[in-house]
Amino acid sequence: MTPAVNQNSTLPSLSGGLYAFFFDVDGTLATIESQPESVSIPASVRQHLQQISNLSHGALALVSGRPIAQLDALVAPLEAPAAGVHGAERRDASGHVHRHSLPGDIAQTLQTELQQTLDQWPGTLLEVKGMAFALHYRNAPEYEKSIMQLAEDAVMRFPALALQPGKCVVELKPQGIDKGAAVREFMQEAPFIGRIPVFVGDDLTDEKGFLAVNAMQGISVKVGEGASHARYRLDSVDAVWHWLGQLLLQVEHDIVGKESRL
């Protein structure tokens, strides 16, 4: 993976344009925790998201590996369009949910086999997402190679599956599903259509989202270190929170300016 040529930590001003905002959650809007259920988003950040969504006429979506139900709980009371499980489930702005799923026999067989194996590796965790599985090893990094081999073997056995590495996690999901596809689907629908996409993420799972946004001449932002296709970079989750506050001020300033010219 090659870093984008013009990647830098100074994001361009978003004043004066119509933008569509897409945010990953873990490692972007929330700090990564050892247990997925321990993650939270500060009330002030949730309020900024709500205000930006309102001012952008709803053109703000969450694009995450988490199921939509978990995303709703993390950003409540905001209920935004969302792509959960990397796009395997997607709720559009009208509230309609589109779902991709694994065949029932594959899902049940996989869950049983994966759980039996991970039970033998202390500190690992199997997260069942309905249409995907996440194999976590943050608390047991010594099992990284074993987890990867287990996931690769599953993909070899079941061609309907795709493997998605992440930060101390490997996911098994339906083929053809990724965050880039989810962003492209949103951008074909109201209220996103015709706007300039902005995508902020931190992980390998976000790279296809960055590529999709780059192809649409949008703004792609990588959070943290590491090579990336993103064109811009923010150092940390704290930096994302600070930028959200600045972004809100920009959007509010634009609206006041437009109203004063009427």
PDB file of C-alpha atoms in Angstrom:
ATOM      1  CA  MET A   1       0.000   0.000   0.000  1.00  0.00           C
ATOM      2  CA  THR A   2       1.406   3.388  -0.978  1.00  0.00           C
ATOM      3  CA  PRO A   3       0.697   6.574   0.961  1.00  0.00           C
ATOM      4  CA  ALA A   4      -1.164   9.188  -1.082  1.00  0.00           C
ATOM      5  CA  VAL A   5       1.207  11.708  -2.629  1.00  0.00           C
ATOM      6  CA  ASN A   6      -0.409  14.770  -1.046  1.00  0.00           C
ATOM      7  CA  GLN A   7      -1.202  13.168   2.293  1.00  0.00           C
ATOM      8  CA  ASN A   8      -0.823  15.683   5.120  1.00  0.00           C
ATOM      9  CA  SER A   9      -2.245  16.581   8.509  1.00  0.00           C
ATOM     10  CA  THR A  10      -3.756  19.886   7.364  1.00  0.00           C
ATOM     11  CA  LEU A  11      -7.210  19.130   6.068  1.00  0.00           C
ATOM     12  CA  PRO A  12      -8.632  21.502   3.479  1.00  0.00           C
ATOM     13  CA  SER A  13     -11.288  23.998   4.464  1.00  0.00           C
ATOM     14  CA  LEU A  14     -14.748  22.640   3.753  1.00  0.00           C
ATOM     15  CA  SER A  15     -16.339  26.079   3.584  1.00  0.00           C
ATOM     16  CA  GLY A  16     -18.515  26.845   0.609  1.00  0.00           C
ATOM     17  CA  GLY A  17     -19.184  23.302  -0.595  1.00  0.00           C
ATOM     18  CA  LEU A  18     -21.880  20.676  -0.309  1.00  0.00           C
ATOM     19  CA  TYR A  19     -20.396  17.659   1.445  1.00  0.00           C
ATOM     20  CA  ALA A  20     -21.490  14.159   2.412  1.00  0.00           C
ATOM     21  CA  PHE A  21     -19.816  12.859   5.583  1.00  0.00           C
ATOM     22  CA  PHE A  22     -18.892   9.230   6.268  1.00  0.00           C
ATOM     23  CA  PHE A  23     -17.318   8.115   9.549  1.00  0.00           C
ATOM     24  CA  ASP A  24     -15.855   4.882  10.786  1.00  0.00           C
ATOM     25  CA  VAL A  25     -16.412   4.416  14.547  1.00  0.00           C
ATOM     26  CA  ASP A  26     -13.793   2.360  16.423  1.00  0.00           C
ATOM     27  CA  GLY A  27     -10.448   4.142  16.208  1.00  0.00           C
ATOM     28  CA  THR A  28     -12.079   7.158  14.553  1.00  0.00           C
ATOM     29  CA  LEU A  29     -15.013   8.503  16.597  1.00  0.00           C
ATOM     30  CA  ALA A  30     -14.176   6.322  19.602  1.00  0.00           C
ATOM     31  CA  THR A  31     -10.937   5.061  21.094  1.00  0.00           C
ATOM     32  CA  ILE A  32     -10.283   1.351  20.628  1.00  0.00           C
ATOM     33  CA  GLU A  33     -10.854  -0.742  23.750  1.00  0.00           C
ATOM     34  CA  SER A  34      -9.806  -4.293  24.575  1.00  0.00           C
ATOM     35  CA  GLN A  35     -13.467  -5.336  24.706  1.00  0.00           C
ATOM     36  CA  PRO A  36     -15.793  -4.057  21.919  1.00  0.00           C
ATOM     37  CA  GLU A  37     -18.643  -3.528  24.405  1.00  0.00           C
ATOM     38  CA  SER A  38     -16.476  -1.102  26.424  1.00  0.00           C
ATOM     39  CA  VAL A  39     -16.342   1.466  23.605  1.00  0.00           C
ATOM     40  CA  SER A  40     -18.185   4.779  24.015  1.00  0.00           C
ATOM     41  CA  ILE A  41     -18.404   8.168  22.311  1.00  0.00           C
ATOM     42  CA  PRO A  42     -18.458  11.345  24.455  1.00  0.00           C
ATOM     43  CA  ALA A  43     -21.736  13.238  24.604  1.00  0.00           C
ATOM     44  CA  SER A  44     -20.114  16.362  23.125  1.00  0.00           C
ATOM     45  CA  VAL A  45     -18.947  14.397  20.072  1.00  0.00           C
ATOM     46  CA  ARG A  46     -22.390  12.847  19.604  1.00  0.00           C
ATOM     47  CA  GLN A  47     -23.888  16.324  19.783  1.00  0.00           C
ATOM     48  CA  HIS A  48     -21.495  17.601  17.107  1.00  0.00           C
ATOM     49  CA  LEU A  49     -22.429  14.692  14.848  1.00  0.00           C
ATOM     50  CA  GLN A  50     -26.121  15.429  15.341  1.00  0.00           C
ATOM     51  CA  GLN A  51     -25.657  19.115  14.538  1.00  0.00           C
ATOM     52  CA  ILE A  52     -23.521  18.445  11.452  1.00  0.00           C
ATOM     53  CA  SER A  53     -26.102  15.936  10.246  1.00  0.00           C
ATOM     54  CA  ASN A  54     -28.924  18.440  10.742  1.00  0.00           C
ATOM     55  CA  LEU A  55     -27.065  21.249   8.983  1.00  0.00           C
ATOM     56  CA  SER A  56     -26.133  18.904   6.110  1.00  0.00           C
ATOM     57  CA  HIS A  57     -29.773  17.817   5.646  1.00  0.00           C
ATOM     58  CA  GLY A  58     -28.957  14.293   6.819  1.00  0.00           C
ATOM     59  CA  ALA A  59     -25.933  13.694   4.574  1.00  0.00           C
ATOM     60  CA  LEU A  60     -23.927  12.008   7.346  1.00  0.00           C
ATOM     61  CA  ALA A  61     -23.514   8.247   7.672  1.00  0.00           C
ATOM     62  CA  LEU A  62     -21.624   5.801   9.851  1.00  0.00           C
ATOM     63  CA  VAL A  63     -19.649   3.119   8.002  1.00  0.00           C
ATOM     64  CA  SER A  64     -18.394   0.484  10.428  1.00  0.00           C
ATOM     65  CA  GLY A  65     -17.663  -3.157  11.073  1.00  0.00           C
ATOM     66  CA  ARG A  66     -20.200  -3.049  13.905  1.00  0.00           C
ATOM     67  CA  PRO A  67     -23.849  -4.029  13.393  1.00  0.00           C
ATOM     68  CA  ILE A  68     -26.239  -1.112  12.940  1.00  0.00           C
ATOM     69  CA  ALA A  69     -27.917  -1.756  16.296  1.00  0.00           C
ATOM     70  CA  GLN A  70     -24.601  -1.165  18.072  1.00  0.00           C
ATOM     71  CA  LEU A  71     -23.942   1.969  16.034  1.00  0.00           C
ATOM     72  CA  ASP A  72     -27.321   3.415  17.032  1.00  0.00           C
ATOM     73  CA  ALA A  73     -26.544   2.793  20.695  1.00  0.00           C
ATOM     74  CA  LEU A  74     -23.118   4.445  20.425  1.00  0.00           C
ATOM     75  CA  VAL A  75     -24.336   7.678  18.782  1.00  0.00           C
ATOM     76  CA  ALA A  76     -27.783   7.978  20.425  1.00  0.00           C
ATOM     77  CA  PRO A  77     -29.936  10.007  20.182  1.00  0.00           C
ATOM     78  CA  LEU A  78     -28.697  10.426  16.599  1.00  0.00           C
ATOM     79  CA  GLU A  79     -30.108   7.802  14.223  1.00  0.00           C
ATOM     80  CA  ALA A  80     -28.124   8.326  11.044  1.00  0.00           C
ATOM     81  CA  PRO A  81     -27.907   6.367   7.814  1.00  0.00           C
ATOM     82  CA  ALA A  82     -25.462   3.556   8.505  1.00  0.00           C
ATOM     83  CA  ALA A  83     -23.526   0.732   6.899  1.00  0.00           C
ATOM     84  CA  GLY A  84     -22.897  -1.990   9.457  1.00  0.00           C
ATOM     85  CA  VAL A  85     -20.696  -5.082   9.217  1.00  0.00           C
ATOM     86  CA  HIS A  86     -18.685  -3.318   6.472  1.00  0.00           C
ATOM     87  CA  GLY A  87     -21.812  -2.857   4.375  1.00  0.00           C
ATOM     88  CA  ALA A  88     -23.365  -6.302   4.809  1.00  0.00           C
ATOM     89  CA  GLU A  89     -26.286  -4.384   6.292  1.00  0.00           C
ATOM     90  CA  ARG A  90     -27.057  -0.818   5.227  1.00  0.00           C
ATOM     91  CA  ARG A  91     -29.796   1.547   6.379  1.00  0.00           C
ATOM     92  CA  ASP A  92     -30.489   4.317   3.894  1.00  0.00           C
ATOM     93  CA  ALA A  93     -31.765   7.793   4.707  1.00  0.00           C
ATOM     94  CA  SER A  94     -35.392   6.670   4.354  1.00  0.00           C
ATOM     95  CA  GLY A  95     -34.837   4.050   7.062  1.00  0.00           C
ATOM     96  CA  HIS A  96     -34.957   1.036   4.746  1.00  0.00           C
ATOM     97  CA  VAL A  97     -32.417  -1.669   5.695  1.00  0.00           C
ATOM     98  CA  HIS A  98     -30.659  -3.659   2.963  1.00  0.00           C
ATOM     99  CA  ARG A  99     -29.024  -6.906   4.137  1.00  0.00           C
ATOM    100  CA  HIS A 100     -26.622  -9.470   2.700  1.00  0.00           C
ATOM    101  CA  SER A 101     -26.337 -12.743   4.557  1.00  0.00           C
ATOM    102  CA  LEU A 102     -24.447 -16.003   4.564  1.00  0.00           C
ATOM    103  CA  PRO A 103     -26.329 -19.238   3.773  1.00  0.00           C
ATOM    104  CA  GLY A 104     -27.716 -20.603   7.029  1.00  0.00           C
ATOM    105  CA  ASP A 105     -25.815 -23.882   6.904  1.00  0.00           C
ATOM    106  CA  ILE A 106     -22.487 -22.085   6.410  1.00  0.00           C
ATOM    107  CA  ALA A 107     -23.180 -19.616   9.220  1.00  0.00           C
ATOM    108  CA  GLN A 108     -24.091 -22.295  11.752  1.00  0.00           C
ATOM    109  CA  THR A 109     -21.222 -24.606  10.828  1.00  0.00           C
ATOM    110  CA  LEU A 110     -18.713 -21.751  10.978  1.00  0.00           C
ATOM    111  CA  GLN A 111     -19.924 -20.435  14.300  1.00  0.00           C
ATOM    112  CA  THR A 112     -19.647 -23.849  15.926  1.00  0.00           C
ATOM    113  CA  GLU A 113     -16.208 -24.604  14.518  1.00  0.00           C
ATOM    114  CA  LEU A 114     -14.763 -21.139  15.181  1.00  0.00           C
ATOM    115  CA  GLN A 115     -16.035 -21.083  18.757  1.00  0.00           C
ATOM    116  CA  GLN A 116     -14.637 -24.543  19.496  1.00  0.00           C
ATOM    117  CA  THR A 117     -11.207 -23.489  18.206  1.00  0.00           C
ATOM    118  CA  LEU A 118     -11.062 -20.094  19.919  1.00  0.00           C
ATOM    119  CA  ASP A 119     -12.117 -21.687  23.209  1.00  0.00           C
ATOM    120  CA  GLN A 120      -8.716 -23.376  23.139  1.00  0.00           C
ATOM    121  CA  TRP A 121      -6.849 -20.044  22.755  1.00  0.00           C
ATOM    122  CA  PRO A 122      -7.197 -17.984  25.977  1.00  0.00           C
ATOM    123  CA  GLY A 123      -7.748 -14.281  25.416  1.00  0.00           C
ATOM    124  CA  THR A 124      -9.209 -14.625  21.921  1.00  0.00           C
ATOM    125  CA  LEU A 125     -12.832 -13.709  21.236  1.00  0.00           C
ATOM    126  CA  LEU A 126     -15.382 -14.680  18.605  1.00  0.00           C
ATOM    127  CA  GLU A 127     -17.866 -11.898  17.821  1.00  0.00           C
ATOM    128  CA  VAL A 128     -20.943 -13.137  15.959  1.00  0.00           C
ATOM    129  CA  LYS A 129     -22.521 -10.382  13.855  1.00  0.00           C
ATOM    130  CA  GLY A 130     -25.324 -12.322  12.205  1.00  0.00           C
ATOM    131  CA  MET A 131     -23.924 -12.127   8.670  1.00  0.00           C
ATOM    132  CA  ALA A 132     -20.236 -12.076   9.599  1.00  0.00           C
ATOM    133  CA  PHE A 133     -17.748 -13.217  12.229  1.00  0.00           C
ATOM    134  CA  ALA A 134     -14.951 -11.263  13.891  1.00  0.00           C
ATOM    135  CA  LEU A 135     -12.009 -13.129  15.393  1.00  0.00           C
ATOM    136  CA  HIS A 136     -10.391 -10.848  17.986  1.00  0.00           C
ATOM    137  CA  TYR A 137      -6.885 -11.350  19.381  1.00  0.00           C
ATOM    138  CA  ARG A 138      -6.085  -7.952  20.952  1.00  0.00           C
ATOM    139  CA  ASN A 139      -5.727  -9.611  24.359  1.00  0.00           C
ATOM    140  CA  ALA A 140      -3.798 -12.582  22.954  1.00  0.00           C
ATOM    141  CA  PRO A 141      -1.420 -11.320  20.234  1.00  0.00           C
ATOM    142  CA  GLU A 142       0.551 -14.566  20.392  1.00  0.00           C
ATOM    143  CA  TYR A 143      -2.319 -16.216  18.488  1.00  0.00           C
ATOM    144  CA  GLU A 144      -2.240 -13.791  15.535  1.00  0.00           C
ATOM    145  CA  LYS A 145      -0.760 -16.306  13.070  1.00  0.00           C
ATOM    146  CA  SER A 146      -3.114 -19.047  14.254  1.00  0.00           C
ATOM    147  CA  ILE A 147      -6.132 -16.748  13.893  1.00  0.00           C
ATOM    148  CA  MET A 148      -5.058 -15.752  10.381  1.00  0.00           C
ATOM    149  CA  GLN A 149      -4.592 -19.378   9.382  1.00  0.00           C
ATOM    150  CA  LEU A 150      -7.994 -20.290  10.795  1.00  0.00           C
ATOM    151  CA  ALA A 151      -9.646 -17.485   8.812  1.00  0.00           C
ATOM    152  CA  GLU A 152      -7.786 -18.337   5.606  1.00  0.00           C
ATOM    153  CA  ASP A 153      -8.819 -21.981   5.928  1.00  0.00           C
ATOM    154  CA  ALA A 154     -12.465 -20.924   6.319  1.00  0.00           C
ATOM    155  CA  VAL A 155     -12.325 -18.802   3.156  1.00  0.00           C
ATOM    156  CA  MET A 156     -10.770 -21.701   1.247  1.00  0.00           C
ATOM    157  CA  ARG A 157     -13.580 -24.017   2.373  1.00  0.00           C
ATOM    158  CA  PHE A 158     -16.417 -21.552   1.786  1.00  0.00           C
ATOM    159  CA  PRO A 159     -16.028 -19.411  -1.379  1.00  0.00           C
ATOM    160  CA  ALA A 160     -19.022 -17.286  -0.310  1.00  0.00           C
ATOM    161  CA  LEU A 161     -16.743 -15.786   2.353  1.00  0.00           C
ATOM    162  CA  ALA A 162     -14.184 -12.998   2.142  1.00  0.00           C
ATOM    163  CA  LEU A 163     -11.414 -12.290   4.643  1.00  0.00           C
ATOM    164  CA  GLN A 164     -10.974  -8.774   6.070  1.00  0.00           C
ATOM    165  CA  PRO A 165      -7.957  -8.113   8.344  1.00  0.00           C
ATOM    166  CA  GLY A 166      -8.126  -5.262  10.849  1.00  0.00           C
ATOM    167  CA  LYS A 167      -6.390  -4.037  13.983  1.00  0.00           C
ATOM    168  CA  CYS A 168      -5.970  -7.173  16.117  1.00  0.00           C
ATOM    169  CA  VAL A 169      -8.998  -8.705  14.423  1.00  0.00           C
ATOM    170  CA  VAL A 170      -9.782 -10.768  11.329  1.00  0.00           C
ATOM    171  CA  GLU A 171     -13.306 -10.790   9.951  1.00  0.00           C
ATOM    172  CA  LEU A 172     -15.145 -13.282   7.784  1.00  0.00           C
ATOM    173  CA  LYS A 173     -17.913 -11.656   5.761  1.00  0.00           C
ATOM    174  CA  PRO A 174     -19.919 -12.224   2.557  1.00  0.00           C
ATOM    175  CA  GLN A 175     -17.992 -11.817  -0.698  1.00  0.00           C
ATOM    176  CA  GLY A 176     -18.332  -8.480  -2.512  1.00  0.00           C
ATOM    177  CA  ILE A 177     -19.085  -6.482   0.652  1.00  0.00           C
ATOM    178  CA  ASP A 178     -16.823  -3.624   1.711  1.00  0.00           C
ATOM    179  CA  LYS A 179     -16.937  -0.023   2.889  1.00  0.00           C
ATOM    180  CA  GLY A 180     -16.146   1.343  -0.553  1.00  0.00           C
ATOM    181  CA  ALA A 181     -19.226  -0.328  -2.015  1.00  0.00           C
ATOM    182  CA  ALA A 182     -21.319   1.031   0.869  1.00  0.00           C
ATOM    183  CA  VAL A 183     -20.114   4.603   0.270  1.00  0.00           C
ATOM    184  CA  ARG A 184     -20.822   4.316  -3.462  1.00  0.00           C
ATOM    185  CA  GLU A 185     -24.367   3.095  -2.744  1.00  0.00           C
ATOM    186  CA  PHE A 186     -25.026   5.994  -0.371  1.00  0.00           C
ATOM    187  CA  MET A 187     -23.683   8.479  -2.928  1.00  0.00           C
ATOM    188  CA  GLN A 188     -26.318   7.362  -5.439  1.00  0.00           C
ATOM    189  CA  GLU A 189     -29.150   8.245  -3.055  1.00  0.00           C
ATOM    190  CA  ALA A 190     -30.636  11.359  -1.454  1.00  0.00           C
ATOM    191  CA  PRO A 191     -29.461  13.287   0.502  1.00  0.00           C
ATOM    192  CA  PHE A 192     -25.893  12.264  -0.464  1.00  0.00           C
ATOM    193  CA  ILE A 193     -26.196  12.430  -4.246  1.00  0.00           C
ATOM    194  CA  GLY A 194     -24.505  15.427  -5.848  1.00  0.00           C
ATOM    195  CA  ARG A 195     -22.346  16.163  -2.799  1.00  0.00           C
ATOM    196  CA  ILE A 196     -18.584  15.803  -2.296  1.00  0.00           C
ATOM    197  CA  PRO A 197     -17.829  12.741  -0.120  1.00  0.00           C
ATOM    198  CA  VAL A 198     -15.643  13.003   2.991  1.00  0.00           C
ATOM    199  CA  PHE A 199     -14.591   9.698   4.556  1.00  0.00           C
ATOM    200  CA  VAL A 200     -12.717   9.402   7.873  1.00  0.00           C
ATOM    201  CA  GLY A 201     -11.344   6.045   9.068  1.00  0.00           C
ATOM    202  CA  ASP A 202      -8.374   4.449  10.749  1.00  0.00           C
ATOM    203  CA  ASP A 203      -8.051   0.797   9.747  1.00  0.00           C
ATOM    204  CA  LEU A 204      -7.296  -1.546   6.858  1.00  0.00           C
ATOM    205  CA  THR A 205     -11.053  -2.051   6.608  1.00  0.00           C
ATOM    206  CA  ASP A 206     -11.384   1.634   5.623  1.00  0.00           C
ATOM    207  CA  GLU A 207      -8.953   1.569   2.703  1.00  0.00           C
ATOM    208  CA  LYS A 208     -11.572   0.611   0.110  1.00  0.00           C
ATOM    209  CA  GLY A 209     -13.657   3.499   1.415  1.00  0.00           C
ATOM    210  CA  PHE A 210     -10.708   5.830   0.853  1.00  0.00           C
ATOM    211  CA  LEU A 211     -10.251   4.523  -2.694  1.00  0.00           C
ATOM    212  CA  ALA A 212     -13.934   5.004  -3.486  1.00  0.00           C
ATOM    213  CA  VAL A 213     -13.897   8.571  -2.185  1.00  0.00           C
ATOM    214  CA  ASN A 214     -10.658   9.389  -4.026  1.00  0.00           C
ATOM    215  CA  ALA A 215     -12.240   8.188  -7.277  1.00  0.00           C
ATOM    216  CA  MET A 216     -15.089  10.640  -6.667  1.00  0.00           C
ATOM    217  CA  GLN A 217     -12.603  13.486  -6.064  1.00  0.00           C
ATOM    218  CA  GLY A 218     -13.599  13.587  -2.412  1.00  0.00           C
ATOM    219  CA  ILE A 219     -11.645  13.963   0.814  1.00  0.00           C
ATOM    220  CA  SER A 220     -10.218  10.815   2.432  1.00  0.00           C
ATOM    221  CA  VAL A 221      -8.770  11.047   5.939  1.00  0.00           C
ATOM    222  CA  LYS A 222      -6.658   8.416   7.710  1.00  0.00           C
ATOM    223  CA  VAL A 223      -6.617   8.521  11.515  1.00  0.00           C
ATOM    224  CA  GLY A 224      -3.309   7.481  13.090  1.00  0.00           C
ATOM    225  CA  GLU A 225      -0.116   6.006  11.688  1.00  0.00           C
ATOM    226  CA  GLY A 226       0.476   3.606   8.831  1.00  0.00           C
ATOM    227  CA  ALA A 227       0.540   3.638   5.053  1.00  0.00           C
ATOM    228  CA  SER A 228      -2.780   4.509   3.482  1.00  0.00           C
ATOM    229  CA  HIS A 229      -4.543   5.488   0.279  1.00  0.00           C
ATOM    230  CA  ALA A 230      -6.101   8.417   2.161  1.00  0.00           C
ATOM    231  CA  ARG A 231      -5.076  11.886   1.009  1.00  0.00           C
ATOM    232  CA  TYR A 232      -5.088  13.473   4.450  1.00  0.00           C
ATOM    233  CA  ARG A 233      -4.280  12.405   7.983  1.00  0.00           C
ATOM    234  CA  LEU A 234      -5.344  13.150  11.557  1.00  0.00           C
ATOM    235  CA  ASP A 235      -3.078  11.944  14.343  1.00  0.00           C
ATOM    236  CA  SER A 236      -5.600  10.468  16.758  1.00  0.00           C
ATOM    237  CA  VAL A 237      -9.209  10.122  17.880  1.00  0.00           C
ATOM    238  CA  ASP A 238      -8.711  13.295  19.935  1.00  0.00           C
ATOM    239  CA  ALA A 239      -7.706  15.081  16.722  1.00  0.00           C
ATOM    240  CA  VAL A 240     -10.907  13.830  15.049  1.00  0.00           C
ATOM    241  CA  TRP A 241     -12.976  15.212  17.927  1.00  0.00           C
ATOM    242  CA  HIS A 242     -11.238  18.599  17.648  1.00  0.00           C
ATOM    243  CA  TRP A 243     -11.725  18.648  13.870  1.00  0.00           C
ATOM    244  CA  LEU A 244     -15.448  17.887  14.270  1.00  0.00           C
ATOM    245  CA  GLY A 245     -15.786  21.015  16.395  1.00  0.00           C
ATOM    246  CA  GLN A 246     -14.037  23.072  13.718  1.00  0.00           C
ATOM    247  CA  LEU A 247     -16.132  21.460  10.998  1.00  0.00           C
ATOM    248  CA  LEU A 248     -19.337  22.363  12.806  1.00  0.00           C
ATOM    249  CA  LEU A 249     -18.233  25.997  13.009  1.00  0.00           C
ATOM    250  CA  GLN A 250     -17.458  26.011   9.284  1.00  0.00           C
ATOM    251  CA  VAL A 251     -20.836  24.565   8.346  1.00  0.00           C
ATOM    252  CA  GLU A 252     -22.662  27.001  10.636  1.00  0.00           C
ATOM    253  CA  HIS A 253     -20.668  29.928   9.199  1.00  0.00           C
ATOM    254  CA  ASP A 254     -21.568  28.906   5.655  1.00  0.00           C
ATOM    255  CA  ILE A 255     -25.269  28.773   6.478  1.00  0.00           C
ATOM    256  CA  VAL A 256     -25.237  32.168   8.195  1.00  0.00           C
ATOM    257  CA  GLY A 257     -23.390  33.613   5.189  1.00  0.00           C
ATOM    258  CA  LYS A 258     -25.927  32.209   2.732  1.00  0.00           C
ATOM    259  CA  GLU A 259     -28.844  33.506   4.785  1.00  0.00           C
ATOM    260  CA  SER A 260     -27.342  37.002   4.971  1.00  0.00           C
ATOM    261  CA  ARG A 261     -27.105  37.122   1.183  1.00  0.00           C
ATOM    262  CA  LEU A 262     -30.780  36.275   0.703  1.00  0.00           C
TER     263      LEU A 262
END
